[in-house]
PDB file of C-alpha atoms in Angstrom:
ATOM      1  CA  UNK A  28       0.000   0.000   0.000  1.00  0.00           C
ATOM      2  CA  UNK A  29       1.394   3.426  -0.966  1.00  0.00           C
ATOM      3  CA  UNK A  30       1.577   6.403   1.386  1.00  0.00           C
ATOM      4  CA  UNK A  31      -1.311   7.973  -0.518  1.00  0.00           C
ATOM      5  CA  UNK A  32      -3.419   4.818  -0.111  1.00  0.00           C
ATOM      6  CA  UNK A  33      -2.755   4.825   3.630  1.00  0.00           C
ATOM      7  CA  UNK A  34      -3.726   8.489   3.940  1.00  0.00           C
ATOM      8  CA  UNK A  35      -6.941   7.995   1.964  1.00  0.00           C
ATOM      9  CA  UNK A  36      -7.866   4.970   4.091  1.00  0.00           C
ATOM     10  CA  UNK A  37      -7.612   7.112   7.214  1.00  0.00           C
ATOM     11  CA  UNK A  38      -9.538   9.928   5.557  1.00  0.00           C
ATOM     12  CA  UNK A  39     -12.394   7.552   4.787  1.00  0.00           C
ATOM     13  CA  UNK A  40     -12.565   6.405   8.418  1.00  0.00           C
ATOM     14  CA  UNK A  41     -12.724   9.983   9.681  1.00  0.00           C
ATOM     15  CA  UNK A  42     -15.254  10.863   6.989  1.00  0.00           C
ATOM     16  CA  UNK A  43     -17.540   8.008   8.054  1.00  0.00           C
ATOM     17  CA  UNK A  44     -17.496   9.354  11.620  1.00  0.00           C
ATOM     18  CA  UNK A  45     -18.437  12.863  10.511  1.00  0.00           C
ATOM     19  CA  UNK A  46     -21.185  11.579   8.218  1.00  0.00           C
ATOM     20  CA  UNK A  47     -22.676   9.663  11.159  1.00  0.00           C
ATOM     21  CA  UNK A  48     -22.571  12.812  13.294  1.00  0.00           C
ATOM     22  CA  UNK A  49     -23.944  15.193  10.648  1.00  0.00           C
ATOM     23  CA  UNK A  50     -26.124  13.742   7.861  1.00  0.00           C
ATOM     24  CA  UNK A  51     -25.673  15.168   4.382  1.00  0.00           C
ATOM     25  CA  UNK A  52     -29.127  16.761   4.425  1.00  0.00           C
ATOM     26  CA  UNK A  53     -28.225  18.716   7.560  1.00  0.00           C
ATOM     27  CA  UNK A  54     -24.924  19.741   6.050  1.00  0.00           C
ATOM     28  CA  UNK A  55     -26.635  20.975   2.880  1.00  0.00           C
ATOM     29  CA  UNK A  56     -29.029  22.997   5.018  1.00  0.00           C
ATOM     30  CA  UNK A  57     -26.007  24.741   6.549  1.00  0.00           C
ATOM     31  CA  UNK A  58     -25.028  26.010   3.103  1.00  0.00           C
ATOM     32  CA  UNK A  59     -27.703  28.673   3.438  1.00  0.00           C
ATOM     33  CA  UNK A  60     -25.538  30.386   6.054  1.00  0.00           C
ATOM     34  CA  UNK A  61     -22.253  30.055   4.153  1.00  0.00           C
ATOM     35  CA  UNK A  62     -20.796  33.222   2.618  1.00  0.00           C
ATOM     36  CA  UNK A  63     -20.939  33.553  -1.161  1.00  0.00           C
ATOM     37  CA  UNK A  64     -17.884  31.920  -2.750  1.00  0.00           C
ATOM     38  CA  UNK A  65     -14.991  34.234  -3.606  1.00  0.00           C
ATOM     39  CA  UNK A  66     -13.403  33.895  -7.053  1.00  0.00           C
ATOM     40  CA  UNK A  67      -9.601  33.603  -6.841  1.00  0.00           C
ATOM     41  CA  UNK A  68      -8.993  33.424 -10.577  1.00  0.00           C
ATOM     42  CA  UNK A  69      -8.693  37.155 -11.416  1.00  0.00           C
ATOM     43  CA  UNK A  70      -5.877  37.468  -8.858  1.00  0.00           C
ATOM     44  CA  UNK A  71      -4.241  34.228  -9.977  1.00  0.00           C
ATOM     45  CA  UNK A  72      -4.315  35.341 -13.618  1.00  0.00           C
ATOM     46  CA  UNK A  73      -2.820  38.766 -12.860  1.00  0.00           C
ATOM     47  CA  UNK A  74       0.792  39.569 -13.869  1.00  0.00           C
ATOM     48  CA  UNK A  75       3.463  38.448 -11.448  1.00  0.00           C
ATOM     49  CA  UNK A  76       3.497  35.508  -9.085  1.00  0.00           C
ATOM     50  CA  UNK A  77       0.589  34.903  -6.736  1.00  0.00           C
ATOM     51  CA  UNK A  78       1.012  33.067  -3.450  1.00  0.00           C
ATOM     52  CA  UNK A  79      -1.373  30.497  -2.007  1.00  0.00           C
ATOM     53  CA  UNK A  80      -0.150  30.506   1.596  1.00  0.00           C
ATOM     54  CA  UNK A  81      -0.765  27.384   3.631  1.00  0.00           C
ATOM     55  CA  UNK A  82      -1.715  26.759   7.249  1.00  0.00           C
ATOM     56  CA  UNK A  83       0.204  23.535   7.846  1.00  0.00           C
ATOM     57  CA  UNK A  84       1.234  22.003  11.175  1.00  0.00           C
ATOM     58  CA  UNK A  85       2.916  18.816  10.001  1.00  0.00           C
ATOM     59  CA  UNK A  86       3.326  16.479   7.041  1.00  0.00           C
ATOM     60  CA  UNK A  87       4.025  12.766   6.429  1.00  0.00           C
ATOM     61  CA  UNK A  88       7.403  13.585   4.893  1.00  0.00           C
ATOM     62  CA  UNK A  89       8.717  16.138   7.405  1.00  0.00           C
ATOM     63  CA  UNK A  90       6.777  15.393  10.571  1.00  0.00           C
ATOM     64  CA  UNK A  91       6.185  18.332  12.909  1.00  0.00           C
ATOM     65  CA  UNK A  92       6.633  21.703  11.198  1.00  0.00           C
ATOM     66  CA  UNK A  93       5.192  24.332  13.502  1.00  0.00           C
ATOM     67  CA  UNK A  94       2.937  24.881  16.473  1.00  0.00           C
ATOM     68  CA  UNK A  95      -0.061  26.812  15.174  1.00  0.00           C
ATOM     69  CA  UNK A  96      -2.379  27.302  18.145  1.00  0.00           C
ATOM     70  CA  UNK A  97      -4.173  30.150  16.372  1.00  0.00           C
ATOM     71  CA  UNK A  98      -4.520  29.525  12.612  1.00  0.00           C
ATOM     72  CA  UNK A  99      -6.620  32.676  12.272  1.00  0.00           C
ATOM     73  CA  UNK A 100      -3.726  34.886  13.390  1.00  0.00           C
ATOM     74  CA  UNK A 101      -1.378  33.217  10.911  1.00  0.00           C
ATOM     75  CA  UNK A 102      -3.946  33.707   8.155  1.00  0.00           C
ATOM     76  CA  UNK A 103      -4.215  37.405   8.998  1.00  0.00           C
ATOM     77  CA  UNK A 104      -0.438  37.683   8.530  1.00  0.00           C
ATOM     78  CA  UNK A 105      -0.667  35.885   5.192  1.00  0.00           C
ATOM     79  CA  UNK A 106      -3.431  38.192   4.006  1.00  0.00           C
ATOM     80  CA  UNK A 107      -1.482  41.264   5.094  1.00  0.00           C
ATOM     81  CA  UNK A 108       1.474  40.016   3.048  1.00  0.00           C
ATOM     82  CA  UNK A 109      -0.663  39.887  -0.081  1.00  0.00           C
ATOM     83  CA  UNK A 110      -1.611  36.208  -0.341  1.00  0.00           C
ATOM     84  CA  UNK A 111      -3.954  35.584  -3.256  1.00  0.00           C
ATOM     85  CA  UNK A 112      -5.525  32.705  -1.345  1.00  0.00           C
ATOM     86  CA  UNK A 113      -4.972  30.779   1.857  1.00  0.00           C
ATOM     87  CA  UNK A 114      -4.811  27.000   1.936  1.00  0.00           C
ATOM     88  CA  UNK A 115      -6.006  25.332   5.132  1.00  0.00           C
ATOM     89  CA  UNK A 116      -5.080  21.711   5.653  1.00  0.00           C
ATOM     90  CA  UNK A 117      -8.050  19.915   7.177  1.00  0.00           C
ATOM     91  CA  UNK A 118      -6.738  16.328   7.170  1.00  0.00           C
ATOM     92  CA  UNK A 119      -6.458  15.169  10.784  1.00  0.00           C
ATOM     93  CA  UNK A 120      -4.197  12.129  11.046  1.00  0.00           C
ATOM     94  CA  UNK A 121      -1.115  13.038   9.025  1.00  0.00           C
ATOM     95  CA  UNK A 122      -1.335  16.836   8.880  1.00  0.00           C
ATOM     96  CA  UNK A 123      -2.941  17.782  12.200  1.00  0.00           C
ATOM     97  CA  UNK A 124      -5.635  19.930  10.612  1.00  0.00           C
ATOM     98  CA  UNK A 125      -9.393  20.200  10.983  1.00  0.00           C
ATOM     99  CA  UNK A 126     -12.482  21.881   9.628  1.00  0.00           C
ATOM    100  CA  UNK A 127     -12.412  24.014  12.772  1.00  0.00           C
ATOM    101  CA  UNK A 128      -9.169  25.515  11.457  1.00  0.00           C
ATOM    102  CA  UNK A 129     -10.933  26.370   8.208  1.00  0.00           C
ATOM    103  CA  UNK A 130     -13.855  27.966  10.024  1.00  0.00           C
ATOM    104  CA  UNK A 131     -11.531  30.017  12.219  1.00  0.00           C
ATOM    105  CA  UNK A 132      -9.586  31.289   9.231  1.00  0.00           C
ATOM    106  CA  UNK A 133     -12.798  32.105   7.362  1.00  0.00           C
ATOM    107  CA  UNK A 134     -13.955  34.265  10.254  1.00  0.00           C
ATOM    108  CA  UNK A 135     -10.651  36.152  10.273  1.00  0.00           C
ATOM    109  CA  UNK A 136      -9.871  36.969   6.623  1.00  0.00           C
ATOM    110  CA  UNK A 137     -11.680  37.926   3.445  1.00  0.00           C
ATOM    111  CA  UNK A 138      -9.320  36.301   0.906  1.00  0.00           C
ATOM    112  CA  UNK A 139     -10.330  33.096  -0.928  1.00  0.00           C
ATOM    113  CA  UNK A 140      -9.762  29.897   1.057  1.00  0.00           C
ATOM    114  CA  UNK A 141      -8.715  26.494  -0.236  1.00  0.00           C
ATOM    115  CA  UNK A 142      -9.770  23.365   1.609  1.00  0.00           C
ATOM    116  CA  UNK A 143      -6.615  21.265   1.320  1.00  0.00           C
ATOM    117  CA  UNK A 144      -7.507  17.647   1.952  1.00  0.00           C
ATOM    118  CA  UNK A 145      -7.828  14.267   0.293  1.00  0.00           C
ATOM    119  CA  UNK A 146     -11.309  14.660  -1.144  1.00  0.00           C
ATOM    120  CA  UNK A 147     -12.827  11.395  -2.290  1.00  0.00           C
ATOM    121  CA  UNK A 148     -16.573  11.901  -1.681  1.00  0.00           C
ATOM    122  CA  UNK A 149     -19.210  14.535  -2.423  1.00  0.00           C
ATOM    123  CA  UNK A 150     -19.827  15.002   1.304  1.00  0.00           C
ATOM    124  CA  UNK A 151     -16.403  16.614   1.684  1.00  0.00           C
ATOM    125  CA  UNK A 152     -17.220  19.225  -0.958  1.00  0.00           C
ATOM    126  CA  UNK A 153     -20.402  20.205   0.858  1.00  0.00           C
ATOM    127  CA  UNK A 154     -18.399  20.337   4.099  1.00  0.00           C
ATOM    128  CA  UNK A 155     -15.915  22.660   2.413  1.00  0.00           C
ATOM    129  CA  UNK A 156     -18.566  25.137   1.298  1.00  0.00           C
ATOM    130  CA  UNK A 157     -20.440  24.987   4.582  1.00  0.00           C
ATOM    131  CA  UNK A 158     -17.202  25.844   6.408  1.00  0.00           C
ATOM    132  CA  UNK A 159     -16.569  28.808   4.110  1.00  0.00           C
ATOM    133  CA  UNK A 160     -14.127  27.411   1.550  1.00  0.00           C
ATOM    134  CA  UNK A 161     -13.936  28.960  -1.917  1.00  0.00           C
ATOM    135  CA  UNK A 162     -11.643  26.365  -3.480  1.00  0.00           C
ATOM    136  CA  UNK A 163     -11.251  22.610  -3.143  1.00  0.00           C
ATOM    137  CA  UNK A 164      -8.341  20.340  -3.983  1.00  0.00           C
ATOM    138  CA  UNK A 165      -8.805  17.249  -6.125  1.00  0.00           C
ATOM    139  CA  UNK A 166      -5.747  14.983  -6.348  1.00  0.00           C
ATOM    140  CA  UNK A 167      -5.733  13.084  -9.635  1.00  0.00           C
ATOM    141  CA  UNK A 168      -3.600  10.260  -8.193  1.00  0.00           C
ATOM    142  CA  UNK A 169      -6.301   9.524  -5.588  1.00  0.00           C
ATOM    143  CA  UNK A 170      -9.269   9.329  -7.979  1.00  0.00           C
ATOM    144  CA  UNK A 171     -10.353   7.290 -10.985  1.00  0.00           C
ATOM    145  CA  UNK A 172     -11.558   9.185 -14.050  1.00  0.00           C
ATOM    146  CA  UNK A 173     -15.272   8.876 -13.342  1.00  0.00           C
ATOM    147  CA  UNK A 174     -14.924   9.995  -9.726  1.00  0.00           C
ATOM    148  CA  UNK A 175     -12.579  12.825 -10.677  1.00  0.00           C
ATOM    149  CA  UNK A 176     -15.020  14.186 -13.238  1.00  0.00           C
ATOM    150  CA  UNK A 177     -18.033  13.773 -10.958  1.00  0.00           C
ATOM    151  CA  UNK A 178     -16.364  15.550  -8.041  1.00  0.00           C
ATOM    152  CA  UNK A 179     -15.021  18.279 -10.327  1.00  0.00           C
ATOM    153  CA  UNK A 180     -18.507  18.957 -11.688  1.00  0.00           C
ATOM    154  CA  UNK A 181     -20.125  18.822  -8.244  1.00  0.00           C
ATOM    155  CA  UNK A 182     -17.560  21.223  -6.830  1.00  0.00           C
ATOM    156  CA  UNK A 183     -18.225  23.721  -9.585  1.00  0.00           C
ATOM    157  CA  UNK A 184     -21.989  23.375  -9.070  1.00  0.00           C
ATOM    158  CA  UNK A 185     -21.392  24.342  -5.427  1.00  0.00           C
ATOM    159  CA  UNK A 186     -19.491  27.443  -6.540  1.00  0.00           C
ATOM    160  CA  UNK A 187     -16.072  26.073  -5.639  1.00  0.00           C
ATOM    161  CA  UNK A 188     -13.012  26.738  -7.766  1.00  0.00           C
ATOM    162  CA  UNK A 189     -11.146  23.459  -8.207  1.00  0.00           C
ATOM    163  CA  UNK A 190      -7.388  23.054  -7.900  1.00  0.00           C
ATOM    164  CA  UNK A 191      -6.605  19.827  -9.765  1.00  0.00           C
ATOM    165  CA  UNK A 192      -3.284  18.385  -8.596  1.00  0.00           C
ATOM    166  CA  UNK A 193      -0.941  16.274 -10.747  1.00  0.00           C
ATOM    167  CA  UNK A 194       2.601  14.953 -10.426  1.00  0.00           C
ATOM    168  CA  UNK A 195       3.349  13.078 -13.660  1.00  0.00           C
ATOM    169  CA  UNK A 196       2.543  13.036 -17.369  1.00  0.00           C
ATOM    170  CA  UNK A 197      -0.514  10.702 -17.356  1.00  0.00           C
ATOM    171  CA  UNK A 198      -2.091  12.667 -14.498  1.00  0.00           C
ATOM    172  CA  UNK A 199      -1.460  15.936 -16.332  1.00  0.00           C
ATOM    173  CA  UNK A 200      -3.134  14.580 -19.444  1.00  0.00           C
ATOM    174  CA  UNK A 201      -6.139  13.572 -17.335  1.00  0.00           C
ATOM    175  CA  UNK A 202      -6.377  17.043 -15.781  1.00  0.00           C
ATOM    176  CA  UNK A 203      -6.214  18.723 -19.184  1.00  0.00           C
ATOM    177  CA  UNK A 204      -8.882  16.386 -20.612  1.00  0.00           C
ATOM    178  CA  UNK A 205     -11.059  17.190 -17.596  1.00  0.00           C
ATOM    179  CA  UNK A 206     -10.960  20.869 -18.551  1.00  0.00           C
ATOM    180  CA  UNK A 207      -9.333  21.903 -15.275  1.00  0.00           C
ATOM    181  CA  UNK A 208      -8.866  25.667 -15.177  1.00  0.00           C
ATOM    182  CA  UNK A 209      -6.442  25.590 -12.245  1.00  0.00           C
ATOM    183  CA  UNK A 210      -3.751  22.896 -12.387  1.00  0.00           C
ATOM    184  CA  UNK A 211      -1.304  22.323  -9.546  1.00  0.00           C
ATOM    185  CA  UNK A 212       1.935  20.485 -10.266  1.00  0.00           C
ATOM    186  CA  UNK A 213       3.156  18.864  -7.074  1.00  0.00           C
ATOM    187  CA  UNK A 214       6.882  18.162  -7.076  1.00  0.00           C
ATOM    188  CA  UNK A 215       6.246  15.627  -4.289  1.00  0.00           C
ATOM    189  CA  UNK A 216       4.966  12.224  -5.327  1.00  0.00           C
ATOM    190  CA  UNK A 217       2.328  11.439  -2.709  1.00  0.00           C
ATOM    191  CA  UNK A 218       2.681   7.717  -3.316  1.00  0.00           C
ATOM    192  CA  UNK A 219       6.378   7.668  -2.363  1.00  0.00           C
ATOM    193  CA  UNK A 220       6.916  11.159  -0.812  1.00  0.00           C
ATOM    194  CA  UNK A 221       9.920  11.665  -3.093  1.00  0.00           C
ATOM    195  CA  UNK A 222      10.459  15.165  -4.508  1.00  0.00           C
ATOM    196  CA  UNK A 223      11.332  15.817  -8.145  1.00  0.00           C
ATOM    197  CA  UNK A 224      12.316  19.497  -8.489  1.00  0.00           C
ATOM    198  CA  UNK A 225      12.200  19.186 -12.279  1.00  0.00           C
ATOM    199  CA  UNK A 226       8.607  17.950 -12.387  1.00  0.00           C
ATOM    200  CA  UNK A 227       7.068  21.383 -12.960  1.00  0.00           C
ATOM    201  CA  UNK A 228       9.314  22.263 -15.887  1.00  0.00           C
ATOM    202  CA  UNK A 229       8.633  18.886 -17.476  1.00  0.00           C
ATOM    203  CA  UNK A 230       4.844  18.962 -17.085  1.00  0.00           C
ATOM    204  CA  UNK A 231       4.048  22.642 -17.665  1.00  0.00           C
ATOM    205  CA  UNK A 232       4.335  22.400 -21.480  1.00  0.00           C
ATOM    206  CA  UNK A 233       1.568  19.767 -21.461  1.00  0.00           C
ATOM    207  CA  UNK A 234      -0.957  22.266 -20.078  1.00  0.00           C
ATOM    208  CA  UNK A 235      -2.677  24.721 -22.484  1.00  0.00           C
ATOM    209  CA  UNK A 236      -1.730  28.350 -22.022  1.00  0.00           C
ATOM    210  CA  UNK A 237      -5.288  29.379 -21.116  1.00  0.00           C
ATOM    211  CA  UNK A 238      -5.095  27.336 -17.888  1.00  0.00           C
ATOM    212  CA  UNK A 239      -3.465  28.631 -14.689  1.00  0.00           C
ATOM    213  CA  UNK A 240      -0.518  26.638 -13.376  1.00  0.00           C
ATOM    214  CA  UNK A 241       0.365  26.403  -9.692  1.00  0.00           C
ATOM    215  CA  UNK A 242       3.743  25.108  -8.510  1.00  0.00           C
ATOM    216  CA  UNK A 243       3.547  23.068  -5.302  1.00  0.00           C
ATOM    217  CA  UNK A 244       6.154  21.675  -2.855  1.00  0.00           C
ATOM    218  CA  UNK A 245       9.823  22.444  -2.408  1.00  0.00           C
ATOM    219  CA  UNK A 246       9.434  26.225  -2.547  1.00  0.00           C
ATOM    220  CA  UNK A 247      11.689  27.898  -0.013  1.00  0.00           C
ATOM    221  CA  UNK A 248      12.191  31.475  -1.166  1.00  0.00           C
ATOM    222  CA  UNK A 249      11.801  33.974  -3.988  1.00  0.00           C
ATOM    223  CA  UNK A 250      14.605  32.304  -5.958  1.00  0.00           C
ATOM    224  CA  UNK A 251      12.481  29.161  -6.230  1.00  0.00           C
ATOM    225  CA  UNK A 252       9.465  31.281  -7.141  1.00  0.00           C
ATOM    226  CA  UNK A 253      11.452  32.949  -9.923  1.00  0.00           C
ATOM    227  CA  UNK A 254      12.390  29.575 -11.337  1.00  0.00           C
ATOM    228  CA  UNK A 255       8.808  28.349 -11.424  1.00  0.00           C
ATOM    229  CA  UNK A 256       7.495  31.605 -12.867  1.00  0.00           C
ATOM    230  CA  UNK A 257      10.086  31.309 -15.634  1.00  0.00           C
ATOM    231  CA  UNK A 258       8.793  27.799 -16.319  1.00  0.00           C
ATOM    232  CA  UNK A 259       5.177  28.977 -16.565  1.00  0.00           C
ATOM    233  CA  UNK A 260       3.733  29.157 -13.052  1.00  0.00           C
ATOM    234  CA  UNK A 261       1.260  31.912 -12.253  1.00  0.00           C
ATOM    235  CA  UNK A 262       1.067  30.943  -8.602  1.00  0.00           C
ATOM    236  CA  UNK A 263       2.971  29.017  -5.962  1.00  0.00           C
ATOM    237  CA  UNK A 264       1.503  27.079  -3.067  1.00  0.00           C
ATOM    238  CA  UNK A 265       3.808  27.390  -0.066  1.00  0.00           C
ATOM    239  CA  UNK A 266       3.408  25.868   3.374  1.00  0.00           C
ATOM    240  CA  UNK A 267       6.522  24.672   5.182  1.00  0.00           C
ATOM    241  CA  UNK A 268       8.695  27.691   4.344  1.00  0.00           C
ATOM    242  CA  UNK A 269       6.019  30.077   5.600  1.00  0.00           C
ATOM    243  CA  UNK A 270       5.015  28.349   8.824  1.00  0.00           C
ATOM    244  CA  UNK A 271       8.693  28.002   9.792  1.00  0.00           C
ATOM    245  CA  UNK A 272       9.517  31.625   8.930  1.00  0.00           C
ATOM    246  CA  UNK A 273       9.487  34.029  11.836  1.00  0.00           C
ATOM    247  CA  UNK A 274       7.885  36.725   9.675  1.00  0.00           C
ATOM    248  CA  UNK A 275       5.272  35.051   7.438  1.00  0.00           C
ATOM    249  CA  UNK A 276       3.817  38.376   6.277  1.00  0.00           C
ATOM    250  CA  UNK A 277       7.176  39.483   4.888  1.00  0.00           C
ATOM    251  CA  UNK A 278       7.871  36.057   3.407  1.00  0.00           C
ATOM    252  CA  UNK A 279       4.596  36.116   1.456  1.00  0.00           C
ATOM    253  CA  UNK A 280       5.320  39.653   0.264  1.00  0.00           C
ATOM    254  CA  UNK A 281       8.753  38.627  -1.039  1.00  0.00           C
ATOM    255  CA  UNK A 282       7.257  35.760  -3.048  1.00  0.00           C
ATOM    256  CA  UNK A 283       4.429  37.864  -4.486  1.00  0.00           C
ATOM    257  CA  UNK A 284       4.702  39.745  -7.754  1.00  0.00           C
ATOM    258  CA  UNK A 285       7.805  37.938  -9.033  1.00  0.00           C
ATOM    259  CA  UNK A 286       8.033  38.334 -12.802  1.00  0.00           C
ATOM    260  CA  UNK A 287       9.741  36.214 -15.431  1.00  0.00           C
TER     261      UNK A 287
END
């Protein structure tokens, strides 16, 4: 079993518990109180690099990254630094996140929010919107074609912008065929946790120029951002480097607006 398979198995167990606690009909009723979804695409299409700044406590590859007792305060710093969007990890077992983190961040900032999780069922998309998310992540490696397309369409029907994540050529071809507007290239293979720093440059040419490319993983500073922008990225998703930086507002500002 791959690392990704193990993560998804745990996600399904936690999902079953939440579904038992809150039926889907009740969750859909909560959508009436959710704020209207914010559109991140105008910012992400603007000239210069955009930053999707991540609230991330730990990861399977690096273990503990940072104590984040108040994710809302960190999000406020990200927003002040000019983040185009804020990613909130909500996976519990491997990343130490929760939907409560997402709700807290939503109450604190007005920028678009990404629910970063291993989404495998429609219920999770409704959860995302009910908690105030504007974007949802779909990982191609975790989904077959039919499920990927169904979840992509359902997310869009809910008003969510979809970040479709790939890490190799076949996955990129699937994302393009899906019509994904926002494509994230993850340098980290979630099945093995190995990082390929050349993945973005290799896969970017496979994505039509009218789509928006996001570089993910292994981004430490503005030098890395410059490299990815040169290779075609319009945005970078950064977690570890920001949560470990003593001045996340300044770090986001340095990575924002980088031109080719």
